[in-house]
Short mmCIF file of C-alpha atoms in Angstrom, two decimals:
data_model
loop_
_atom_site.label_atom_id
_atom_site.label_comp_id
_atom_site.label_asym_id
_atom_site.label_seq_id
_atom_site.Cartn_x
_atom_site.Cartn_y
_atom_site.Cartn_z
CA UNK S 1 -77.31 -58.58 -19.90
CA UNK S 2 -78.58 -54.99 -20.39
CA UNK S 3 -76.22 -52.49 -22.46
CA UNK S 4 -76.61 -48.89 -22.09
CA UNK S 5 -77.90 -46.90 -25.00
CA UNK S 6 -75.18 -44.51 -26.65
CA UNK S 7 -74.66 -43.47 -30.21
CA UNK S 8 -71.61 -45.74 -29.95
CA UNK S 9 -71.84 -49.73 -30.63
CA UNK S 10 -73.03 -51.22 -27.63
CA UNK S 11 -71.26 -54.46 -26.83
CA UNK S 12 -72.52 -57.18 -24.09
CA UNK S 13 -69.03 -57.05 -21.78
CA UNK S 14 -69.78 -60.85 -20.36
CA UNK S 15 -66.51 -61.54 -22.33
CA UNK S 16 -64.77 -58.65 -23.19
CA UNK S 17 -64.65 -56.52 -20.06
CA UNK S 18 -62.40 -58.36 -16.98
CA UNK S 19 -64.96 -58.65 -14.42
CA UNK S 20 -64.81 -57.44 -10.64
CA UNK S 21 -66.91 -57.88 -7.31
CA UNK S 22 -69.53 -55.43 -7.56
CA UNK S 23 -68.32 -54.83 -10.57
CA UNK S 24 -68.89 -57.91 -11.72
CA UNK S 25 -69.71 -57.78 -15.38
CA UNK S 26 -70.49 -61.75 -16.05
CA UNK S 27 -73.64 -63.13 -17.29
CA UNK S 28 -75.46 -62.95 -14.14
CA UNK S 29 -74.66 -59.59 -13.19
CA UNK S 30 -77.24 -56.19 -13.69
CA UNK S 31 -73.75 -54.13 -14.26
CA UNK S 32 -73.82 -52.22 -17.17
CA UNK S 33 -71.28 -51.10 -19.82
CA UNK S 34 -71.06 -49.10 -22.71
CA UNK S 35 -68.28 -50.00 -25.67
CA UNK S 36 -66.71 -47.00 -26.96
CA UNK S 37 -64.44 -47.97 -29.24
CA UNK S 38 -62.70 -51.29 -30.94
CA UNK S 39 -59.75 -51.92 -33.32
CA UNK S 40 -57.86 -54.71 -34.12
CA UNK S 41 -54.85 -53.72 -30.93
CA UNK S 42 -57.18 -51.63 -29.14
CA UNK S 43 -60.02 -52.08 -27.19
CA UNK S 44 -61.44 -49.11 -24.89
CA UNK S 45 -64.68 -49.20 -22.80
CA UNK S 46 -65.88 -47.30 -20.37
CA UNK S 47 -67.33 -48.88 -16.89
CA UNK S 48 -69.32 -46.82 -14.19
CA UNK S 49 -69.79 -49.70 -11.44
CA UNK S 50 -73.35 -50.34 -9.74
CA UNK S 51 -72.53 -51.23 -6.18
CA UNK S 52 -73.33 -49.37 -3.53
CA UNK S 53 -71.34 -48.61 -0.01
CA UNK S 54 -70.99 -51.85 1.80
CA UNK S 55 -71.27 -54.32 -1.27
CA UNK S 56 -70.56 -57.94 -0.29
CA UNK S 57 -66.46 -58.28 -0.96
CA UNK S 58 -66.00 -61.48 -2.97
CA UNK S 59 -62.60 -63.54 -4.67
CA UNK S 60 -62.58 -62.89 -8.54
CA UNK S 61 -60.07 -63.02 -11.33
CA UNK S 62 -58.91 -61.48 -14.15
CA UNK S 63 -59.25 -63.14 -17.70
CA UNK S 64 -57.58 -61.36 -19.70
CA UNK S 65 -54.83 -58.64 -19.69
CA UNK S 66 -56.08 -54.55 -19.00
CA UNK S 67 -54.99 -51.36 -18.09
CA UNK S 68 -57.76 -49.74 -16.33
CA UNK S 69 -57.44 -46.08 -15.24
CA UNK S 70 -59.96 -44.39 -12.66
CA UNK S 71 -62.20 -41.77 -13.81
CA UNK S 72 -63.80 -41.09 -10.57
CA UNK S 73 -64.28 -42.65 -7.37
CA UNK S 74 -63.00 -44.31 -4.40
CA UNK S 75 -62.93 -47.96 -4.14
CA UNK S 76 -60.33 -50.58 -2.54
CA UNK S 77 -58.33 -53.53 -4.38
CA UNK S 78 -56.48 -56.28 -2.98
CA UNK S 79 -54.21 -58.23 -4.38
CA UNK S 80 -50.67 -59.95 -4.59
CA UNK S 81 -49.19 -58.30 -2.83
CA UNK S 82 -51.27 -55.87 -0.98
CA UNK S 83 -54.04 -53.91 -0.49
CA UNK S 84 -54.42 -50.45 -1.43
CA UNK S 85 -57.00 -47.44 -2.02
CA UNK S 86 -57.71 -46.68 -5.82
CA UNK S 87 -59.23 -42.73 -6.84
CA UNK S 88 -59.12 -40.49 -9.60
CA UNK S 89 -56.25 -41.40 -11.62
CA UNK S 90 -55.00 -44.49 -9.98
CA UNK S 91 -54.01 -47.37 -13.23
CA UNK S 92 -55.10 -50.96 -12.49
CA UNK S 93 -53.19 -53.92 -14.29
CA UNK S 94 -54.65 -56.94 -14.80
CA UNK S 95 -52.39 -60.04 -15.76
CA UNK S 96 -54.50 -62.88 -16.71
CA UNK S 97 -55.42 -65.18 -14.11
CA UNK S 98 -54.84 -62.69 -11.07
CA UNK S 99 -56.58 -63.03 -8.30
CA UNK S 100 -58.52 -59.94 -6.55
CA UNK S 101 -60.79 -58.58 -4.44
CA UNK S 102 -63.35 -55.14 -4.63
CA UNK S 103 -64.54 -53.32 -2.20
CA UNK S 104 -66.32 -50.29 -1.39
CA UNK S 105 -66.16 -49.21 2.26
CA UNK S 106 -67.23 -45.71 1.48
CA UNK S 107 -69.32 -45.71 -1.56
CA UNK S 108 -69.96 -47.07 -4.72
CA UNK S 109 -70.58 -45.69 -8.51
CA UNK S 110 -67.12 -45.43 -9.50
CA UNK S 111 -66.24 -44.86 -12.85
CA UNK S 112 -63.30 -46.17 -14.97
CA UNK S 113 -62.14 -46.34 -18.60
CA UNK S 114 -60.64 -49.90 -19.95
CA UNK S 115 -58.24 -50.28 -21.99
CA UNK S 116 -57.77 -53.74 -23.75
CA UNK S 117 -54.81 -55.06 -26.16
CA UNK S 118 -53.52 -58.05 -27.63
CA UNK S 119 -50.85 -60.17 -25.83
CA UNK S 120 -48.25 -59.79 -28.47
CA UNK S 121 -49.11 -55.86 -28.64
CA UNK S 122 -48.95 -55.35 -24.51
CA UNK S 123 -45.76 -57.31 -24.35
CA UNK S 124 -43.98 -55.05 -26.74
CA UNK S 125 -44.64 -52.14 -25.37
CA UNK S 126 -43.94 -53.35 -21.14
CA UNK S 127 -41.70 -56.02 -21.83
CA UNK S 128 -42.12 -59.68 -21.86
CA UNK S 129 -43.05 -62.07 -18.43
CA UNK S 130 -40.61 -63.12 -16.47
CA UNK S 131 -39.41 -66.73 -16.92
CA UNK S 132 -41.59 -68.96 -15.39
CA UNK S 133 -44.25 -66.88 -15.18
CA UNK S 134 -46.31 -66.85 -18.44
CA UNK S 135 -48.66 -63.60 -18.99
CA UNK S 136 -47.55 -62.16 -16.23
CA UNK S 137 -47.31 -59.18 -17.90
CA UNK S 138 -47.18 -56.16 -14.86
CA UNK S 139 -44.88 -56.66 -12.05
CA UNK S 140 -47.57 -54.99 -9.60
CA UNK S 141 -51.27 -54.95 -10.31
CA UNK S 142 -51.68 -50.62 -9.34
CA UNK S 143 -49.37 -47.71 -10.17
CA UNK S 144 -50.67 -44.43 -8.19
CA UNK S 145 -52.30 -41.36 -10.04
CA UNK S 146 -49.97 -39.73 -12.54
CA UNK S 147 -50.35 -36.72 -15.02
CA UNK S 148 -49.05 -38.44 -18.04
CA UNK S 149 -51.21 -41.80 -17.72
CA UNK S 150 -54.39 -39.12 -16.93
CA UNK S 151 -53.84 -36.90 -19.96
CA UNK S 152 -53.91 -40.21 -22.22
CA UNK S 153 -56.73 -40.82 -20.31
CA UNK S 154 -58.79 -37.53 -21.10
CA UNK S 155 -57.76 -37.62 -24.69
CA UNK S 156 -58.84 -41.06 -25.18
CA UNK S 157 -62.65 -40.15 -23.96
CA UNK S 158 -62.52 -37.11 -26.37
CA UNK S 159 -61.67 -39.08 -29.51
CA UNK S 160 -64.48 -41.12 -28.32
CA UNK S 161 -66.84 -38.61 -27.64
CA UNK S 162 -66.62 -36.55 -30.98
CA UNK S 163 -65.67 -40.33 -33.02
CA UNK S 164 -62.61 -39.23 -34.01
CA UNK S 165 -60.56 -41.67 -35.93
CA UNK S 166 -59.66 -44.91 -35.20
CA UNK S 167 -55.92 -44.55 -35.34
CA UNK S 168 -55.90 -42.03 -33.22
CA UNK S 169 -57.64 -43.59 -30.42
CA UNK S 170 -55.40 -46.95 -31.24
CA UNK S 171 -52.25 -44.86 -31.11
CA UNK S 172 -53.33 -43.22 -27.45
CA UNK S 173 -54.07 -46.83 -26.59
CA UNK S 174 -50.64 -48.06 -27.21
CA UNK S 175 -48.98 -44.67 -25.51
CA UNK S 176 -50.94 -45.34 -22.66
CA UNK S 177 -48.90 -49.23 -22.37
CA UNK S 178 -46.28 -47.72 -23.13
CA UNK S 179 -46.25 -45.20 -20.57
CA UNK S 180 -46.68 -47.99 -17.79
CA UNK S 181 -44.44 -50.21 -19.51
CA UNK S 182 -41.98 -46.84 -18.26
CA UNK S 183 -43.96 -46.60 -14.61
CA UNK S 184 -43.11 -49.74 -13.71
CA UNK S 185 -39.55 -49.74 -14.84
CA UNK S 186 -39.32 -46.41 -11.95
CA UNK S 187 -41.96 -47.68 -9.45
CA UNK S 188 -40.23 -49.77 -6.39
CA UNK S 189 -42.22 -52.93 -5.80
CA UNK S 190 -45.47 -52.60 -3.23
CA UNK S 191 -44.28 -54.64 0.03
CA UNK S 192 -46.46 -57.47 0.89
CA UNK S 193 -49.03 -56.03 3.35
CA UNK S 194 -52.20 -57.11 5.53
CA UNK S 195 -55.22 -55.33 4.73
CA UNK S 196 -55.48 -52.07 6.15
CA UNK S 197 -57.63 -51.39 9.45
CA UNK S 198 -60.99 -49.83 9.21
CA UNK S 199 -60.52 -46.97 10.91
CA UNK S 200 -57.39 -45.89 8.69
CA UNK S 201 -58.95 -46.85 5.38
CA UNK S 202 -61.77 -44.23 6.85
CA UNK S 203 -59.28 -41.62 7.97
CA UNK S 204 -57.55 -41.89 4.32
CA UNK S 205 -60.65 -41.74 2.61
CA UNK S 206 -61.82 -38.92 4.24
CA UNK S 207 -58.43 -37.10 3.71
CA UNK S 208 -58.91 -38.51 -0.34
CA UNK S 209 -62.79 -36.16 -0.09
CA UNK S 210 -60.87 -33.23 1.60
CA UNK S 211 -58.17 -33.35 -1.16
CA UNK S 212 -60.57 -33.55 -4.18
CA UNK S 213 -63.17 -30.87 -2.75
CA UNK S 214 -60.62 -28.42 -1.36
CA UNK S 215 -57.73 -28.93 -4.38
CA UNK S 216 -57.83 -25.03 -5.14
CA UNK S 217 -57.21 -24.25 -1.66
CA UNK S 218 -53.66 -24.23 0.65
CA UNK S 219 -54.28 -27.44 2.15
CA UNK S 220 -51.56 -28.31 4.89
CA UNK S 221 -50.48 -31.28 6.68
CA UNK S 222 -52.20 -30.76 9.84
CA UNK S 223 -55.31 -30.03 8.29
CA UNK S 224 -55.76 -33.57 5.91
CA UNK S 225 -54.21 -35.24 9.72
CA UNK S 226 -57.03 -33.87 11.52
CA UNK S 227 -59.70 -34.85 8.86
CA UNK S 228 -58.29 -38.40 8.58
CA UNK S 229 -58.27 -38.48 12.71
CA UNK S 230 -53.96 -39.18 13.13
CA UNK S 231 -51.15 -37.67 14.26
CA UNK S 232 -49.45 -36.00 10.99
CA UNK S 233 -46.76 -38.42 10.93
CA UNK S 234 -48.65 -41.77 11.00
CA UNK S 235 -50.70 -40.15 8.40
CA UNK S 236 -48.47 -39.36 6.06
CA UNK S 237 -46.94 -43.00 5.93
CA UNK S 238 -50.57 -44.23 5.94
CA UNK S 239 -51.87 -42.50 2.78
CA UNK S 240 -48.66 -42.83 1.21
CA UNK S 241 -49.47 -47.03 1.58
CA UNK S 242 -52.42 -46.69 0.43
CA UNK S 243 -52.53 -44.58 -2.19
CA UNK S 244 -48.88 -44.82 -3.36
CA UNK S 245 -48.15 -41.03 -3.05
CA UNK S 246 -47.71 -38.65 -0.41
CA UNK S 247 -51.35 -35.73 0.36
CA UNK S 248 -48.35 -33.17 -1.39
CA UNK S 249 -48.43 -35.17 -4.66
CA UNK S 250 -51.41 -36.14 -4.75
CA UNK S 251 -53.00 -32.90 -4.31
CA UNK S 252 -50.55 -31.46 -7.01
CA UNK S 253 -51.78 -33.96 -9.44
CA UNK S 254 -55.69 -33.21 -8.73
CA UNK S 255 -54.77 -29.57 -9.54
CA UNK S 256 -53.10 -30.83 -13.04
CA UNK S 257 -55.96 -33.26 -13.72
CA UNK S 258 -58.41 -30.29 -13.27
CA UNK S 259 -56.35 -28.28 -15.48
CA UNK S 260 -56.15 -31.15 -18.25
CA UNK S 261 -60.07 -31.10 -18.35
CA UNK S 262 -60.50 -27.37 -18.32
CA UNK S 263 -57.93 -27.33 -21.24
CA UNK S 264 -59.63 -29.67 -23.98
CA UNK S 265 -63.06 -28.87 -22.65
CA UNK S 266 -62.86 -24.47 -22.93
CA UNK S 267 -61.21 -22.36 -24.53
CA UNK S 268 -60.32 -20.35 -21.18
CA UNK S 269 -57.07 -18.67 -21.09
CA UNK S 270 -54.55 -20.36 -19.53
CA UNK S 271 -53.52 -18.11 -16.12
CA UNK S 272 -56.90 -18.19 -15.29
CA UNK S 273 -57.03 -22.42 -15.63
CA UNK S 274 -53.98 -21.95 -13.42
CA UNK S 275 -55.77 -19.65 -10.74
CA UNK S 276 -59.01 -21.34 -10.88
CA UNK S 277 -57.24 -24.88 -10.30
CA UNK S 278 -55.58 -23.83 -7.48
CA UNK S 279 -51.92 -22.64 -8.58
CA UNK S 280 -50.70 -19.30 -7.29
CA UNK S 281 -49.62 -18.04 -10.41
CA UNK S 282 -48.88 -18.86 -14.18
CA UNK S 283 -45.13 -19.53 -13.69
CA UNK S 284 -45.94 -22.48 -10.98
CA UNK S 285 -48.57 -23.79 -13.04
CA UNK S 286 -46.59 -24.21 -16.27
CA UNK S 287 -43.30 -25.53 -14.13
CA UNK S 288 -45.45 -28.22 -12.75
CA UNK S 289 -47.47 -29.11 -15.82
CA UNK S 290 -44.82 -29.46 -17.74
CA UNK S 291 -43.35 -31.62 -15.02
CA UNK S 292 -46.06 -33.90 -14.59
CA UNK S 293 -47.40 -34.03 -17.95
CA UNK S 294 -43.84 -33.72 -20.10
CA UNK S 295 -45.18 -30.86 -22.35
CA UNK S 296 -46.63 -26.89 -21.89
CA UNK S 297 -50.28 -25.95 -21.34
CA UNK S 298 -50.28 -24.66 -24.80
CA UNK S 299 -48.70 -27.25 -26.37
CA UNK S 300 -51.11 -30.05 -24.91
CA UNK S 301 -54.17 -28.03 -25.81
CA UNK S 302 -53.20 -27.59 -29.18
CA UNK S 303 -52.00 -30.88 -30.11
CA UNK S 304 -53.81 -33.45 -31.81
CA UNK S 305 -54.20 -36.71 -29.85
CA UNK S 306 -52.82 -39.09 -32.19
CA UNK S 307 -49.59 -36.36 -32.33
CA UNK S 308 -49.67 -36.18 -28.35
CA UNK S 309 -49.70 -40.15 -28.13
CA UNK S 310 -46.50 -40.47 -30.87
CA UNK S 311 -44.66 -37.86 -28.47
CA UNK S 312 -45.53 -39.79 -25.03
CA UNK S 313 -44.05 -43.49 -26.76
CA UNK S 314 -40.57 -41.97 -27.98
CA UNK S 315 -37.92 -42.53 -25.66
CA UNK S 316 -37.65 -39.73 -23.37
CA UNK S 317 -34.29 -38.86 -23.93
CA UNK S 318 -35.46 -37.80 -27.84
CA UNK S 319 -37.95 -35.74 -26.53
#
């Protein structure tokens, strides 16, 4: 297999990177993937997938346990015990041995960051399997886009992109289990679930489009209904299956997961971050920042990451 050329190790992922249709990464695939980073408890790679719209939609499964957050992108997953619509932001967990599908109804090229720990570290951190079911690690295999899980996200690329130290990229690792170890313990279970019709994955991925290209604007209701083609009430219960959130939330979040970018990336004051992402004014934007992410504006561009990650895995009553 190809690797891509970086200033980072490159690693072959045949074996280290849990492999999915279309983006398949075994020994007879053309996918490509770049390591970033590797510790002893750690393991983070980033994975931009080469299938196109349409790809052929075959059975795979997970060797080894993951937590893989989405960079960018729409693509769908199915498995035990449903099927749902991942973008930017949605956190897929692998349990060893889980079974799964891929596919890409709309387009391809999505891109994800993988996160990789020993057993004995994951368990600690979400708990251990229940009885009878060894390495069964996460009680469902997606949680939905959230702030928190993003910002770990965002810092972990930028200790990789400017090779900051290992710790520090170990200790975001083990925030970012820890934080989903927390998800799970609040998210209800998913309801088993046929696979969605066509024609509402389409509408929900066209609302997903409208959401990410109009975030700074006052989208309402009736206008993601009419893009998606539904009546505003069967929409909302549609995207909220599918994407584990209601349009409200979810555009929220895209507003705080431009602002997380803009923070670490510029040095742009922070009411215009707030105007530019789409909040009406400073006092909104902090209240829901803070919210979503558990800390100020200020305080998250300032910190280090390796302080940031500490914060995130004390309990959040000591906070």
């Amino acid at each position: 297999m190809k690797s891509l050329r970086c200033s980072l190790p490159v690693l072959s992922m045949a074996v280290l990177v849990p492999s999915h249709s279309g983006h398949a990464l075994g020994e007879n695939c053309a996918a490509r993937a770049a390591r970033l980073g590797g510790m002893s408890l750690v393991r983070v790679f980033e994975y931009q997938c080469p299938a196109s719209k349409g790809a052929k939609v075959e059975p795979e499964q997970f060797t080894d346990a993951s937590i893989t957050v989405v960079r960018s992108g729409v693509f769908g997953f199915r498995s035990d015990p449903g099927a749902q619509l991942l973008t930017a932001g949605s956190t897929m967990l692998a349990n060893p041995g889980q079974q799964y599908e891929i596919s890409h109804e709309h387009a391809g090229g999505d891109r994800c960051v993988i996160f990789r720990m020993d057993e004995g570290t994951l368990e600690s951190l979400v708990g251990p399997p229940p009885r009878g079911a060894p390495r069964q690690y996460f009680a469902r295999p997606v949680l939905p886009p959230t702030s928190r899980i993003e910002a770990l996200r965002k810092l972990a690329e930028q200790c990789l992109a400017s090779r900051g130290p290992v710790l520090e990229l170990e200790a975001l690792g083990l925030a970012l289990a820890a934080e989903v170890g927390a998800q799970l313990g609040r998210a209800p279970q998913l309801e088993s679930s046929r696979a969605p019709g066509r024609l509402a994955r389409d509408g929900v991925h066209a609302a997903l489009a409208a959401i990410e290209q109009g975030s700074t604007e006052e989208l309402t209701l009736g206008d993601l209904a009419r893009v998606a083609g539904m009546s505003p009430y069967h929409f909302l219960r549609v995207f909220k299956r599918e994407t584990g959130l209601t349009p409200h939330r979810l555009l929220l979040r895209t507003r705080v997961f431009h602002a997380l970018a803009l923070l670490r990336d510029t040095r742009r004051p922070v009411t215009e971050i707030a105007l530019d992402v789409g909040f009406g004014d400073l006092s909104n934007f902090i209240h829901a920042f803070r919210r979503e992410v558990g800390c100020s504006p200020r305080d998250f561009r300032k910190t280090t990451p390796e302080a940031w990650a500490a914060a995130i895995r004390r309990p959040r009553g000591a906070r």
